[in-house]
């Protein structure tokens, strides 16, 4: 990563990064806590691959969701690096 030449560019980069992290953390919280604990009774009325959906979210769905969020974050951060000229290549 090159050093920021303009402080306002570094500030804009950090603001976009923070906004992205807060959105992804909210999604992660909803998937893991909301679907795995809060709404488990309602989701258990739905079958998913032979298992109640609430149970599936508590056991595997939140992990798959978390891995998907990590992949999305890496993809978005590469775009953000190029947008603000902080990319490595």
XYZ file of C-alpha atoms in Angstrom:
89
model
C 0.000 0.000 0.000
C 1.378 3.356 -0.953
C 1.256 6.134 1.593
C -1.558 8.580 1.135
C -0.455 11.711 -0.657
C -3.530 13.650 0.340
C -4.996 13.519 3.826
C -8.527 14.052 2.472
C -8.147 10.971 0.230
C -7.040 8.918 3.226
C -9.991 10.263 5.228
C -12.457 9.372 2.445
C -10.903 5.904 2.152
C -11.251 5.317 5.882
C -14.855 6.586 5.956
C -15.880 4.219 3.162
C -14.057 1.356 4.875
C -15.856 2.057 8.173
C -19.249 2.263 6.443
C -18.622 -1.070 4.701
C -17.494 -2.738 7.947
C -20.564 -1.514 9.858
C -22.934 -2.789 7.158
C -21.215 -6.179 7.031
C -21.172 -6.472 10.832
C -24.902 -5.715 10.923
C -25.541 -8.444 8.326
C -23.321 -10.847 10.267
C -25.212 -10.060 13.499
C -28.564 -10.632 11.782
C -27.450 -13.964 10.302
C -25.776 -15.349 13.415
C -27.872 -13.937 16.255
C -31.135 -13.159 14.466
C -31.510 -16.274 12.335
C -29.740 -18.630 14.743
C -31.377 -17.490 18.015
C -34.065 -14.783 17.783
C -36.116 -16.097 14.853
C -35.277 -19.771 15.251
C -38.846 -20.832 16.065
C -40.281 -19.139 12.979
C -37.473 -20.440 10.749
C -37.837 -23.985 12.079
C -41.225 -24.142 10.345
C -39.266 -24.216 7.051
C -37.337 -27.340 6.019
C -33.934 -26.883 4.354
C -32.186 -30.037 3.063
C -34.284 -32.037 5.502
C -33.399 -29.899 8.541
C -35.352 -27.091 10.212
C -34.010 -23.817 8.795
C -33.411 -22.250 12.233
C -31.344 -25.247 13.283
C -29.401 -25.104 10.001
C -28.617 -21.390 10.516
C -27.428 -22.061 14.068
C -25.184 -24.943 13.017
C -23.914 -24.144 9.504
C -25.697 -21.185 7.945
C -24.011 -18.563 10.077
C -20.590 -20.009 9.195
C -21.383 -19.984 5.466
C -22.731 -16.468 5.840
C -19.579 -15.354 7.622
C -17.355 -16.849 4.897
C -19.460 -15.116 2.242
C -19.111 -11.799 4.068
C -15.325 -12.200 4.240
C -15.129 -12.901 0.483
C -17.361 -9.883 -0.232
C -15.232 -7.662 2.044
C -12.024 -8.670 0.241
C -13.616 -8.002 -3.157
C -14.992 -4.596 -2.033
C -11.723 -3.560 -0.386
C -9.798 -4.300 -3.590
C -12.234 -2.037 -5.427
C -11.842 0.630 -2.730
C -8.026 0.398 -2.919
C -8.139 1.004 -6.678
C -10.661 3.814 -6.337
C -8.438 5.733 -3.893
C -5.165 4.670 -5.555
C -3.916 2.627 -2.595
C -3.621 -0.638 -4.518
C -0.423 -2.706 -4.545
C -0.205 -3.664 -8.235
